[in-house]
Short mmCIF file of C-alpha atoms and ligand atoms in Angstrom, two decimals:
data_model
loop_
_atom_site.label_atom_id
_atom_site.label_comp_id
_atom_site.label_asym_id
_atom_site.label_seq_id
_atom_site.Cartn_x
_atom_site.Cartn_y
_atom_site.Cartn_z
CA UNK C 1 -94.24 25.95 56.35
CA UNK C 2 -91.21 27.80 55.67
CA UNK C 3 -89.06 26.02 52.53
CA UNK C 4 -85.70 27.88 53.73
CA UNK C 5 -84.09 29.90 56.20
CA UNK C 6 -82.21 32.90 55.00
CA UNK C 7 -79.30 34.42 56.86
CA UNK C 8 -76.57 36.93 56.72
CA UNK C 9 -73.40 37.13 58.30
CA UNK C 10 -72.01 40.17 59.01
CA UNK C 11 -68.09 39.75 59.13
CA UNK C 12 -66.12 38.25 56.49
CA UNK C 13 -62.95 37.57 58.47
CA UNK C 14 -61.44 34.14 59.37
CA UNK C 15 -64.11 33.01 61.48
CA UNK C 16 -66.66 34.58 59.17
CA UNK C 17 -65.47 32.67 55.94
CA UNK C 18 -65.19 29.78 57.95
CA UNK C 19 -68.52 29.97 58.82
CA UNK C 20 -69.30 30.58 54.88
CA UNK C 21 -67.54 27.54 53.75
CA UNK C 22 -69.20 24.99 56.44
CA UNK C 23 -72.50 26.83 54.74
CA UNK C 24 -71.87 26.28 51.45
CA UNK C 25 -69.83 22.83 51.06
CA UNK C 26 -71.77 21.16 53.89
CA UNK C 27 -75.03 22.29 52.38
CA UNK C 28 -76.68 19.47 51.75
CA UNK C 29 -75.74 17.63 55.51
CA UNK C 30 -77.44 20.70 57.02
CA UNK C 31 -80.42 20.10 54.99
CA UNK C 32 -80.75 16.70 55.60
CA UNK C 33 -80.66 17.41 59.48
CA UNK C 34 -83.07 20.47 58.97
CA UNK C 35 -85.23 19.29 56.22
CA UNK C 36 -84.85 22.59 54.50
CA UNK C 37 -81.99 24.19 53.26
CA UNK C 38 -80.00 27.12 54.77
CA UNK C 39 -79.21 29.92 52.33
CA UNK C 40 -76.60 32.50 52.84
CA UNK C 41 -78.59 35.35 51.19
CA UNK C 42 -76.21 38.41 52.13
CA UNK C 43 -72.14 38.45 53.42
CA UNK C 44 -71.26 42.34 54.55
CA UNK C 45 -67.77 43.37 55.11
CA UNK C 46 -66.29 46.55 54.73
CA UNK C 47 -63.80 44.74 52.63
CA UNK C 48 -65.42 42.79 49.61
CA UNK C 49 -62.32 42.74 46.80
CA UNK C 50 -60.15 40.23 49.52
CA UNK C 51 -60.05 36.61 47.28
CA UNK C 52 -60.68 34.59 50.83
CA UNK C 53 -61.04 31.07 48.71
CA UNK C 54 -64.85 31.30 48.60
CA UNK C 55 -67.55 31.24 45.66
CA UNK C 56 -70.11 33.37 46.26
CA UNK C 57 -72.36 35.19 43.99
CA UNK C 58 -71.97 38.93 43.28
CA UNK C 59 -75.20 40.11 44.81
CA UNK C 60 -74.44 37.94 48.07
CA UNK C 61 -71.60 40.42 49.45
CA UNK C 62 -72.44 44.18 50.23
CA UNK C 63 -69.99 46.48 52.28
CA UNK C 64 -73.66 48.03 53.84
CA UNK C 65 -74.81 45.45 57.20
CA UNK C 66 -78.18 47.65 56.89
CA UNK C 67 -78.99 45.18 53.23
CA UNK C 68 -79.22 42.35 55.83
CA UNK C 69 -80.39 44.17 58.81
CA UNK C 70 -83.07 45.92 56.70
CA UNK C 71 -83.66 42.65 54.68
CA UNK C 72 -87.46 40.99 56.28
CA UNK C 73 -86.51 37.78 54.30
CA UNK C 74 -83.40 37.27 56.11
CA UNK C 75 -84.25 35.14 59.45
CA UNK C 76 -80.94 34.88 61.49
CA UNK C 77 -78.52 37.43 61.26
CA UNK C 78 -74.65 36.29 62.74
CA UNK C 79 -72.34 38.85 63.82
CA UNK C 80 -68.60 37.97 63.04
CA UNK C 81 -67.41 41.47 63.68
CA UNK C 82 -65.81 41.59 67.00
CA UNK C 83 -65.54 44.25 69.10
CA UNK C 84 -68.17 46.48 71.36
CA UNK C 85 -69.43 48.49 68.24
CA UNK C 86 -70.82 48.58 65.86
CA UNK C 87 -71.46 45.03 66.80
CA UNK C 88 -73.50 45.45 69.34
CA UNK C 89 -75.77 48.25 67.55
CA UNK C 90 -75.92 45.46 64.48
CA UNK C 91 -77.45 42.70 67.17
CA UNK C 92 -79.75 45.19 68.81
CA UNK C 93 -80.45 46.73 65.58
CA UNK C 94 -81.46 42.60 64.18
CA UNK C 95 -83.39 41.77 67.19
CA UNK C 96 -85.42 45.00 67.22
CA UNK C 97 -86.68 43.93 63.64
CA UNK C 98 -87.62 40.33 65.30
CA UNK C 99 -84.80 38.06 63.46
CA UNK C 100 -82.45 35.83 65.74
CA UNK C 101 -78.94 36.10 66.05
CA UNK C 102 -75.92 34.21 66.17
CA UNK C 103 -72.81 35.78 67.65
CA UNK C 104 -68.66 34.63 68.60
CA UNK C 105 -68.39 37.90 70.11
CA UNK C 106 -67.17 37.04 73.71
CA UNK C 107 -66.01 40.19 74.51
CA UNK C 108 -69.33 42.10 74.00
CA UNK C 109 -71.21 39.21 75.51
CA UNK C 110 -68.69 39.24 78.68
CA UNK C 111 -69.72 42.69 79.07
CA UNK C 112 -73.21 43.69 77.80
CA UNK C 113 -75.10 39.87 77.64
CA UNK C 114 -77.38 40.96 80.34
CA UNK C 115 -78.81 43.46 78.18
CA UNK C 116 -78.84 41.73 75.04
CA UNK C 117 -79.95 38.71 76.40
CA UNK C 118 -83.02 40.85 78.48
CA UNK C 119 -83.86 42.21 75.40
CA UNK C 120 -83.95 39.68 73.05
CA UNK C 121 -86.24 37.84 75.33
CA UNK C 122 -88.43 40.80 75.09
CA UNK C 123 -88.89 40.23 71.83
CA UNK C 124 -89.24 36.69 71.62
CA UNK C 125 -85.50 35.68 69.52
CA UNK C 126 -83.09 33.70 70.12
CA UNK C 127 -79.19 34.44 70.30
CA UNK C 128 -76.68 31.54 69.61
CA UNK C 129 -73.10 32.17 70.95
CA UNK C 130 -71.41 28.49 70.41
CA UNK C 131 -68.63 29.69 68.98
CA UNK C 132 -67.66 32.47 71.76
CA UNK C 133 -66.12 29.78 74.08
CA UNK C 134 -63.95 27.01 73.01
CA UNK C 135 -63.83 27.47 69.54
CA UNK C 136 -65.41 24.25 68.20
CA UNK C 137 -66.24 22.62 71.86
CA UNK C 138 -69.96 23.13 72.10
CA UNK C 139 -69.38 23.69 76.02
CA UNK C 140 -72.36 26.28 75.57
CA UNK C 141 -74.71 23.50 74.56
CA UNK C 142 -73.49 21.47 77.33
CA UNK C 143 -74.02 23.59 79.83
CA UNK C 144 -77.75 24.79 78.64
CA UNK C 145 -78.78 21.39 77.67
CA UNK C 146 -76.06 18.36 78.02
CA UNK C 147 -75.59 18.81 81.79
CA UNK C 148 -79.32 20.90 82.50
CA UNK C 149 -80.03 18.39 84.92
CA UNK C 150 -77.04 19.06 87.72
CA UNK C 151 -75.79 21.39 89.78
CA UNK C 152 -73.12 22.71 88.55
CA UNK C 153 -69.94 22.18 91.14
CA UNK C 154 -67.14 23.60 89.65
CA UNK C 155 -65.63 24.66 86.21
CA UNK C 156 -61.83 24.50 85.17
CA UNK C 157 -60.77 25.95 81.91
CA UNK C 158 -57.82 26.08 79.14
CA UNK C 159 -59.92 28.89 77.18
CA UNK C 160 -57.32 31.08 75.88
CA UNK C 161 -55.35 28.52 72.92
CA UNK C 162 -52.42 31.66 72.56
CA UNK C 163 -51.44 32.09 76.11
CA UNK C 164 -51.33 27.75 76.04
CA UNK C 165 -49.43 27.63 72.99
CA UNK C 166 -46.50 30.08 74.59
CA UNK C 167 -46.69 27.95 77.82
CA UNK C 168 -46.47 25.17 76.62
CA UNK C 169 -43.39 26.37 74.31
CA UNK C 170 -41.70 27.36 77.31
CA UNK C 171 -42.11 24.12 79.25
CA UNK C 172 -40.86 21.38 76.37
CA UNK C 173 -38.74 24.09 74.52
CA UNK C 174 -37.70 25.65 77.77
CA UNK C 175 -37.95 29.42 75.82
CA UNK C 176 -38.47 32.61 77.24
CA UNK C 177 -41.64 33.83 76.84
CA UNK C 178 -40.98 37.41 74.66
CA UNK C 179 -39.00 34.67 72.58
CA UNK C 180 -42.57 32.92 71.79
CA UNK C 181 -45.08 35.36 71.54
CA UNK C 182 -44.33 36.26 67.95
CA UNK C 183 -44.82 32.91 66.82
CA UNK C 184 -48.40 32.84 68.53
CA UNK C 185 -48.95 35.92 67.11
CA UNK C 186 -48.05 34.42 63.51
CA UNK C 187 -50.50 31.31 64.46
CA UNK C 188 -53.16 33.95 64.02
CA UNK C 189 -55.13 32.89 66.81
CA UNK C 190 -54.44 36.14 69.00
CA UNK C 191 -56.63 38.65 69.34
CA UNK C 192 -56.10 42.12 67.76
CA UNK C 193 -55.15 43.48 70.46
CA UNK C 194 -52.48 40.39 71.96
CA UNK C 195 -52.82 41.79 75.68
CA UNK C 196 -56.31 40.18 75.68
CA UNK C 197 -54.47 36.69 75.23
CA UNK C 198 -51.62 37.26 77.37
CA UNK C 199 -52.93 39.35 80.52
CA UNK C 200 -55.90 36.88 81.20
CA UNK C 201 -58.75 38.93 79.75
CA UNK C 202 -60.02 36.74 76.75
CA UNK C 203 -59.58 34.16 78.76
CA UNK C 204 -61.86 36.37 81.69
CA UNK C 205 -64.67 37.00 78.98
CA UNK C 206 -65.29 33.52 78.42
CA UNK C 207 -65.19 32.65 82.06
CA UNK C 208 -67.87 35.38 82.42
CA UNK C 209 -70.01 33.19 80.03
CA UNK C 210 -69.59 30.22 81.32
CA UNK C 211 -70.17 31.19 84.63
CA UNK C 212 -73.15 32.57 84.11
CA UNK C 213 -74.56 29.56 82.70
CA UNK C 214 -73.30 27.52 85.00
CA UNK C 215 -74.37 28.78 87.82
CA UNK C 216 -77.75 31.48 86.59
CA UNK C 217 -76.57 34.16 88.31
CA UNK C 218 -75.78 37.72 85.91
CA UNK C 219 -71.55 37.53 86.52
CA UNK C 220 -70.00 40.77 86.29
CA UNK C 221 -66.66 40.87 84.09
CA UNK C 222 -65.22 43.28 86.15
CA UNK C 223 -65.82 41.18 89.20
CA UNK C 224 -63.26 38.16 87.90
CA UNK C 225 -59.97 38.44 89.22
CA UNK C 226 -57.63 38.15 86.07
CA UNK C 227 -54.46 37.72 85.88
CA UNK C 228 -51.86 36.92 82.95
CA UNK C 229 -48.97 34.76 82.28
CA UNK C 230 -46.02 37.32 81.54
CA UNK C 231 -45.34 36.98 84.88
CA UNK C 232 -44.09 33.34 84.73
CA UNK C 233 -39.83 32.57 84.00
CA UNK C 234 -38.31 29.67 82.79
CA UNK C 235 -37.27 29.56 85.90
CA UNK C 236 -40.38 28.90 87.84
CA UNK C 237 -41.29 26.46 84.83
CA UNK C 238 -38.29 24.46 85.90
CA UNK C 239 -39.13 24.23 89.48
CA UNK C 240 -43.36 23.53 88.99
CA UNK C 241 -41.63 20.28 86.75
CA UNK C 242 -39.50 19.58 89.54
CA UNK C 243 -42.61 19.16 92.00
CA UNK C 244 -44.74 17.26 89.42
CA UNK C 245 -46.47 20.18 88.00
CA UNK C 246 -47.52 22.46 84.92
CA UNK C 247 -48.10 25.54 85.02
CA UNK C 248 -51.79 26.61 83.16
CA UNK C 249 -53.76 29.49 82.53
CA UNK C 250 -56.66 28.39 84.40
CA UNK C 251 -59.89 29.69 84.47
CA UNK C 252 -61.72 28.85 87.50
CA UNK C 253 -65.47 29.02 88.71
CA UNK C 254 -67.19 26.89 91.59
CA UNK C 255 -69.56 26.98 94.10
CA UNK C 256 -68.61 27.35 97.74
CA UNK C 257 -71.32 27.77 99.75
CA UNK C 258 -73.64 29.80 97.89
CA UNK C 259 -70.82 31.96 96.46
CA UNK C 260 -68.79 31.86 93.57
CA UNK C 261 -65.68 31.99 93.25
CA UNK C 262 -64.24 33.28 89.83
CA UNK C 263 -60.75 33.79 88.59
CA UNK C 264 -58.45 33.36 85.79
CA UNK C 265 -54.51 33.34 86.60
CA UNK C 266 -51.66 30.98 85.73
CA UNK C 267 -52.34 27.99 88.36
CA UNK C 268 -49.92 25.40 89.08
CA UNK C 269 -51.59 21.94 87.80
CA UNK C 270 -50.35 18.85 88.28
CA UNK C 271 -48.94 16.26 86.11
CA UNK C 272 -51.39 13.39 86.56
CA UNK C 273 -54.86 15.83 86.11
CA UNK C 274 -55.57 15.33 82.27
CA UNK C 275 -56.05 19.25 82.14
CA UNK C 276 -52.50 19.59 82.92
CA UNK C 277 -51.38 17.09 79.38
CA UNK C 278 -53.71 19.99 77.40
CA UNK C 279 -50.69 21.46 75.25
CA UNK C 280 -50.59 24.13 72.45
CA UNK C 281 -53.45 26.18 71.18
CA UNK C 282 -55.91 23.30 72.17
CA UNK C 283 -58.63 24.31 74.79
CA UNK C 284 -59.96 22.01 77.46
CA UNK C 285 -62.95 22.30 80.00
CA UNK C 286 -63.50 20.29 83.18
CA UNK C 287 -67.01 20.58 84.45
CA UNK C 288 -68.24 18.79 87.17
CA UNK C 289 -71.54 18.47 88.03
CA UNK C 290 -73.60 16.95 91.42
CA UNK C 291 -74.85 14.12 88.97
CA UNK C 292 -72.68 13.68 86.32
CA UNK C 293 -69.47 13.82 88.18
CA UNK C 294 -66.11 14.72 86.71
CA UNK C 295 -66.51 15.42 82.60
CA UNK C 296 -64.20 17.18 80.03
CA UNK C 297 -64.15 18.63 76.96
CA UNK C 298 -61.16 18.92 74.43
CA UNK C 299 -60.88 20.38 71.08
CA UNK C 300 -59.55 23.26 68.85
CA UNK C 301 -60.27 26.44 70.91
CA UNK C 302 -59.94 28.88 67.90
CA UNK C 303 -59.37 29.04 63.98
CA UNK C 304 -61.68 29.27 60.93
CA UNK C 305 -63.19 25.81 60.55
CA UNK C 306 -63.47 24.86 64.48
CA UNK C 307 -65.29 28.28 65.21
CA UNK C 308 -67.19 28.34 62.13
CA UNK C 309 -68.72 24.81 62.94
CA UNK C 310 -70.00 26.50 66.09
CA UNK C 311 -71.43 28.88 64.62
CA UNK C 312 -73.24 26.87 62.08
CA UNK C 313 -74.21 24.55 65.05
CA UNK C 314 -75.99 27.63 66.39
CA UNK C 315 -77.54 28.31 63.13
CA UNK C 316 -79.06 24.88 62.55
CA UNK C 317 -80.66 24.97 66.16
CA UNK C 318 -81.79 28.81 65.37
CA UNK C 319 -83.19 27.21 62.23
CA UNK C 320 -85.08 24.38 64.35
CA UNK C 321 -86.67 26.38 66.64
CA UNK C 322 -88.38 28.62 63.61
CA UNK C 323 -89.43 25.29 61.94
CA UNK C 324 -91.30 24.32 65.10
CA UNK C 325 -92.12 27.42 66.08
CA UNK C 326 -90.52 27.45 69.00
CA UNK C 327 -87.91 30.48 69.09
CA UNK C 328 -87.33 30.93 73.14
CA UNK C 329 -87.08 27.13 73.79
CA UNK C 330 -83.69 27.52 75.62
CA UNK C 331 -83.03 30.11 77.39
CA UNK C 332 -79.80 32.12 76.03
CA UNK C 333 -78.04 32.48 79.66
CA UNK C 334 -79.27 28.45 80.33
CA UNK C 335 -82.25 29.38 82.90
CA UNK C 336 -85.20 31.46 82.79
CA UNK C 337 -84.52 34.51 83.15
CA UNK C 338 -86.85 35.46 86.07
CA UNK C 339 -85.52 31.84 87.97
CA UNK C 340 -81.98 33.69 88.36
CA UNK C 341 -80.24 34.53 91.49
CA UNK C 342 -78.23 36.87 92.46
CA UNK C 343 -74.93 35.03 93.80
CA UNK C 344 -71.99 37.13 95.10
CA UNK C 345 -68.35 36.67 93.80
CA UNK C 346 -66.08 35.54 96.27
CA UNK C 347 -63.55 38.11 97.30
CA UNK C 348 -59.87 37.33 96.28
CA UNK C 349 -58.57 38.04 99.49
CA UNK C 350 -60.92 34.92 100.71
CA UNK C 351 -59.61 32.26 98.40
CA UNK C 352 -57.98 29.45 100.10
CA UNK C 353 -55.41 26.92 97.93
CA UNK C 354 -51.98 25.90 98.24
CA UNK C 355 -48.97 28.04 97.00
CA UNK C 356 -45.56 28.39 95.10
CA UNK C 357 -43.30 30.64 96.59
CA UNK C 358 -39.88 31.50 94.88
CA UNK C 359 -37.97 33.89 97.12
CA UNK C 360 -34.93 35.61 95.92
CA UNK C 361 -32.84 35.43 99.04
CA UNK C 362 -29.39 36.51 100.22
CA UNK C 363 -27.31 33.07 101.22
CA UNK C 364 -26.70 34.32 105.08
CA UNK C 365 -27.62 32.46 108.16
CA UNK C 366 -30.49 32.41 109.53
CA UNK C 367 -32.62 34.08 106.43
CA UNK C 368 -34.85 30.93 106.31
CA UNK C 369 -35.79 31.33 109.87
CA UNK C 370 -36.67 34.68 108.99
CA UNK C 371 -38.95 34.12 106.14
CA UNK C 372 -40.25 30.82 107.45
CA UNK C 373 -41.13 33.15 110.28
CA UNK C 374 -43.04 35.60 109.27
CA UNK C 375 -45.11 32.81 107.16
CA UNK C 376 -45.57 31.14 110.51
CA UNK C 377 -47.10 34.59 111.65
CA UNK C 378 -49.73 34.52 108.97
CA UNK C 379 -51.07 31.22 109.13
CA UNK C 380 -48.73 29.56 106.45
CA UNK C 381 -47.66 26.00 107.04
CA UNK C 382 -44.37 24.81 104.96
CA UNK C 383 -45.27 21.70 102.83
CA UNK C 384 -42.24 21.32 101.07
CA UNK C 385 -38.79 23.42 100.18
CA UNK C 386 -36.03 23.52 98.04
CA UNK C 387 -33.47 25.74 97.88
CA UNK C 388 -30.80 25.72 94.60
CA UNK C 389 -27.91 27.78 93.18
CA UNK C 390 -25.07 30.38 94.60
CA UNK C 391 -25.11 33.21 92.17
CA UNK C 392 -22.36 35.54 92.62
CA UNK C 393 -23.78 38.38 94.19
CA UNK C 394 -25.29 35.63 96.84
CA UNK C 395 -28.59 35.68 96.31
CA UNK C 396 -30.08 31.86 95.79
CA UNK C 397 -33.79 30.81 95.05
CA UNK C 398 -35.52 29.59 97.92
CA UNK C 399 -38.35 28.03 96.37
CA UNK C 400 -41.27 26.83 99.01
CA UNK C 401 -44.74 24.94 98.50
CA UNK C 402 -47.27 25.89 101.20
CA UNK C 403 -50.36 23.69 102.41
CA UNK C 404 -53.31 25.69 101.51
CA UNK C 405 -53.49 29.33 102.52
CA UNK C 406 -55.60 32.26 102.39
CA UNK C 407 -54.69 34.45 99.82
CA UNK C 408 -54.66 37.56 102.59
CA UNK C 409 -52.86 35.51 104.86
CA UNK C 410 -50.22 34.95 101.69
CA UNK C 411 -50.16 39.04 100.37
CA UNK C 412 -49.86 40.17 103.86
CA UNK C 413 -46.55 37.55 104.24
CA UNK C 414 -45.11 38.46 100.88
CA UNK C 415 -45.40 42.81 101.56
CA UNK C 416 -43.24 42.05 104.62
CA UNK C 417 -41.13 39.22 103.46
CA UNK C 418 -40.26 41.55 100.44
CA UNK C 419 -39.14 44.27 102.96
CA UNK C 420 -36.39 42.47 104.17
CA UNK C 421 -32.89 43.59 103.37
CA UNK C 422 -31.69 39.68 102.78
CA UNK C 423 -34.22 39.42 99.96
CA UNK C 424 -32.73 40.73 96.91
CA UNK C 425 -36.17 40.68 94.35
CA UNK C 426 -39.67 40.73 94.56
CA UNK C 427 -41.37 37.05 95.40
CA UNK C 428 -42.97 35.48 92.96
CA UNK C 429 -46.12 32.90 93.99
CA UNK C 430 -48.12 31.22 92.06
CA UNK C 431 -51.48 29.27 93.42
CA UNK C 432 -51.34 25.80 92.85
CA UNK C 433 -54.55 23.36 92.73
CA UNK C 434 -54.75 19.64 94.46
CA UNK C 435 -53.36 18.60 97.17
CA UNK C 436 -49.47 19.13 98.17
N1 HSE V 1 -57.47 34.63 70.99
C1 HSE V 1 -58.28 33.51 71.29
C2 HSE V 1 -57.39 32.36 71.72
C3 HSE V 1 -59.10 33.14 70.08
O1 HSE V 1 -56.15 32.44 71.56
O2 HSE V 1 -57.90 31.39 72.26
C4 HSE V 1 -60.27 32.24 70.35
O3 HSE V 1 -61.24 32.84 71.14
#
C-alpha cells in the first residue's frame, strides 16, 4: 500500500500556481478524501526567480521537466504548459515511463487527443483533462460519469469567458467592441495569442472535447465550423434586444439523425433561455440528455483558483485509481475505445435554423420587393421585419428575421442580394436558435 502519491507539475503560470496553492493549503482535505496525502515533489518552469505568492521548498522547483519526467517516484505528472510543444513531447514522454497525467491543455487535446489518448491506453495510464473545459465546471466528469447513462441529445456552450465578457460589455454598456477588448485582455483570461478568444477557436477546441465525449465518436477540429464575434456592431446588438434576444458565442453539438452537427459562431439566444442571462467571463453548459432531460452547468470558466481546482479534482481521482489499483477505470474520451463510432459532421451548408438579416439598403421603391424576392426564390419565409433610420446618403437598415432556413438556401440569397445596386454594404446574418 502506497503511503503517498508524488506528482509534478510542469508549468508554473497562473493556472499552474493555482493548482500549487489548492495542493498545498488544502492539503489536509485532499488527504482526508484520499486517505493518503498528495505531495508536490517537483514544480519545473523555465522561470523559477518569479515571487508568485507560494512557499515551496528550494529543491521542489527545477527549470529541467526531465527531474520529474525522469523521476520513478513521481506518479502523476500535470502539464500546465500550453501549447503543441514541448507539451505534448512532456505527456508522451510521462506516459512512455508508465506515470498518469493530468493536462488543461485544450488546444493540444483538440488536436492530437486521439493519439494521446490511444496511447496512453496502450500503456495502461490515465489522463485527467478537467480543467481544459470550463475552467472549474467539472463538465468532463459529467459527461464520462454524471450523465454515462443517456444519450447524449444536444450540447450548448458559453466556453470562451473573454469573447462573453466583451459581449456582454457591448450589450449593457452598449461599447464598440475594439473599445473592450483591451480590458479583456487586462482580465488576463485571454489566451496568448487573443485571436483564439475572439475568432471562435478556443472556444472550437473545447467543443472538440466535449463532443467527443458526448457523443464517442474521434471529432476532428478542423471539421467544426468556427466562427468569431468581431463581426457583430452595436448595431445588430440593438436590434437582437429589440426582438427579445442576446447575442452569444455559442458552441453547438447535437445529434440529428446519426450525424453531428458541430459549430461555434455568435448565435442569437433569446431572453427567456437561462444561457442567454450567462454574462461576463462566466461559462455555462446546457446538456441534454434522452434521460436526464434539460441540465446546466455554471461557473468560472477560467482563472487560477477555478482551473486549478480542476486540475486537483483530476489529481485526486488519478490518485484513487492507483490506490485501488485501478488506473483505466474510465475511459479518457468517456467510452471504450474499441465501442467508438465513426459519426460524420454535418456539413454547414445543411444546417437548418432561423436567421437575422440586416440589409443595408437604398430607401427607393420597390427594394423590399426585390430582396424579399429573391429570399422567396431560395426557400426563405419572412417571420418578422423592421426597417429604421434615413441616413443621408439613403441607405436605411432593413433588418429581417426568417423562419428557419437552410444555411445554402441563406448564402446563395445573400451572394445575390449583395449584388444589387440598391444595397449599399455587405449583409450581415446571424443564426438565431428557438423558435421565431
Ligand atoms: N481564454 C480562455 C477564456 C481561458 O477566455 O475562456 C479559459 O480556457
Amino acid at each position: 500500500m502506497k503511503d503517498r502519491i508524488n506528482v509534478g507539475i510542469i508549468g508554473f503560470g497562473t493556472v499552474g500556481s493555482g493548482a500549487a496553492r489548492i495542493l498545498i493549503n488544502n492539503a489536509d482535505i485532499i488527504k482526508r478524501r484520499l486517505g493518503i496525502p498528495v505531495v508536490l515533489k517537483k514544480m519545473a518552469d523555465l522561470d523559477i526567480k518569479k515571487d508568485r505568492g507560494i512557499k515551496l521548498d528550494k529543491d521542489v522547483l527545477t527549470t529541467d521537466a526531465a527531474k520529474i519526467l525522469d523521476d520513478p517516484d513521481i506518479d502523476i505528472v500535470i502539464e500546465l504548459i500550453g501549447g503543441y510543444e514541448p507539451a505534448k513531447s512532456f505527456i508522451l514522454k510521462a506516459i512512455e515511463r508508465g506515470k498518469c497525467v493530468v493536462t488543461s491543455n485544450k488546444a493540444l487535446l483538440a488536436v492530437h487527443g486521439e493519439e494521446i489518448f490511444h496511447i496512453a491506453a496502450s500503456k495502461g495510464v490515465d489522463i485527467g483533462f478537467e480543467g481544459s473545459v470550463g475552467g472549474g465546471i467539472p463538465i468532463i466528469r459529467i459527461l464520462k460519469e454524471g450523465l454515462a447513462a443517456n444519450n447524449i441529445l444536444s450540447i450548448y456552450g458559453i466556453i470562451n469567458g473573454t469573447s462573453n465578457y466583451i459581449l456582454t460589455k457591448m450589450t449593457n454598456e452598449g461599447r464598440a467592441f475594439g473599445d473592450v477588448l483591451s480590458e479583456a485582455q487586462r482580465l488576463g483570461y485571454a489566451e496568448a495569442d487573443l485571436t483564439f478568444d475572439i475568432e471562435g477557436i478556443d472556444s472550437a477546441h473545447k467543443l472538440t472535447i466535449l463532443t467527443t465525449l458526448a457523443f464517442g465518436t474521434p471529432v476532428k477540429f478542423d471539421n467544426i465550423y468556427t466562427e468569431g464575434i468581431t463581426r457583430i456592431t452595436p448595431l445588430d446588438i440593438e436590434y437582437a434586444k429589440e426582438f427579445g434576444y442576446k447575442i452569444k458565442l455559442l458552441a453547438i453539438s447535437k445529434m440529428d439523425n446519426g450525424q453531428i452537427e458541430a459549430r461555434v459562431h455568435p448565435t442569437m439566444v433569446p431572453n427567456e433561455y437561462l444561457i442567454s442571462t450567462v454574462e461576463g467571463v462566466f461559462n455555462a453548459i446546457y446538456v441534454a440528455g434522452d434521460a436526464v432531460g434539460d441540465t446546466m452547468y455554471y461557473g468560472r470558466g477560467a482563472g487560477d483558483m477555478p482551473t486549478g481546482s480542476a486540475i486537483t479534482s483530476d489529481i485526486i481521482e488519478i490518485a484513487r485509481n492507483i490506490i485501488t489499483n485501478s488506473v483505466g477505470r474510465v475511459p479518457p474520451p468517456a467510452f471504450q475505445l474499441k465501442e467508438r463510432k465513426e459519426l460524420k459532421i454535418k456539413k454547414m451548408d445543411d444546417i437548418v435554423c432561423p436567421f437575422y438579416l440586416r440589409f443595408m439598403a437604398m430607401d427607393r421603391p420597390s427594394v423590399l420587393s426585390k430582396i424579399s424576392g429573391i429570399l422567396g426564390e431560395h426557400n426563405i419565409s419572412i417571420a418578422s421585419m423592421i426597417q429604421k433610420g434615413r441616413k443621408e446618403d439613403g441607405a436605411v437598415s432593413v433588418v429581417m428575421m426568417t423562419h428557419e432556413a437552410k444555411e445554402k438556401d441563406v448564402q446563395g440569397a445573400l451572394a445575390k442580394i449583395d449584388k444589387l445596386p440598391v444595397i449599399a454594404d455587405k449583409t450581415m446574418f446571424i443564426r438565431v436558435e428557438g423558435e421565431v
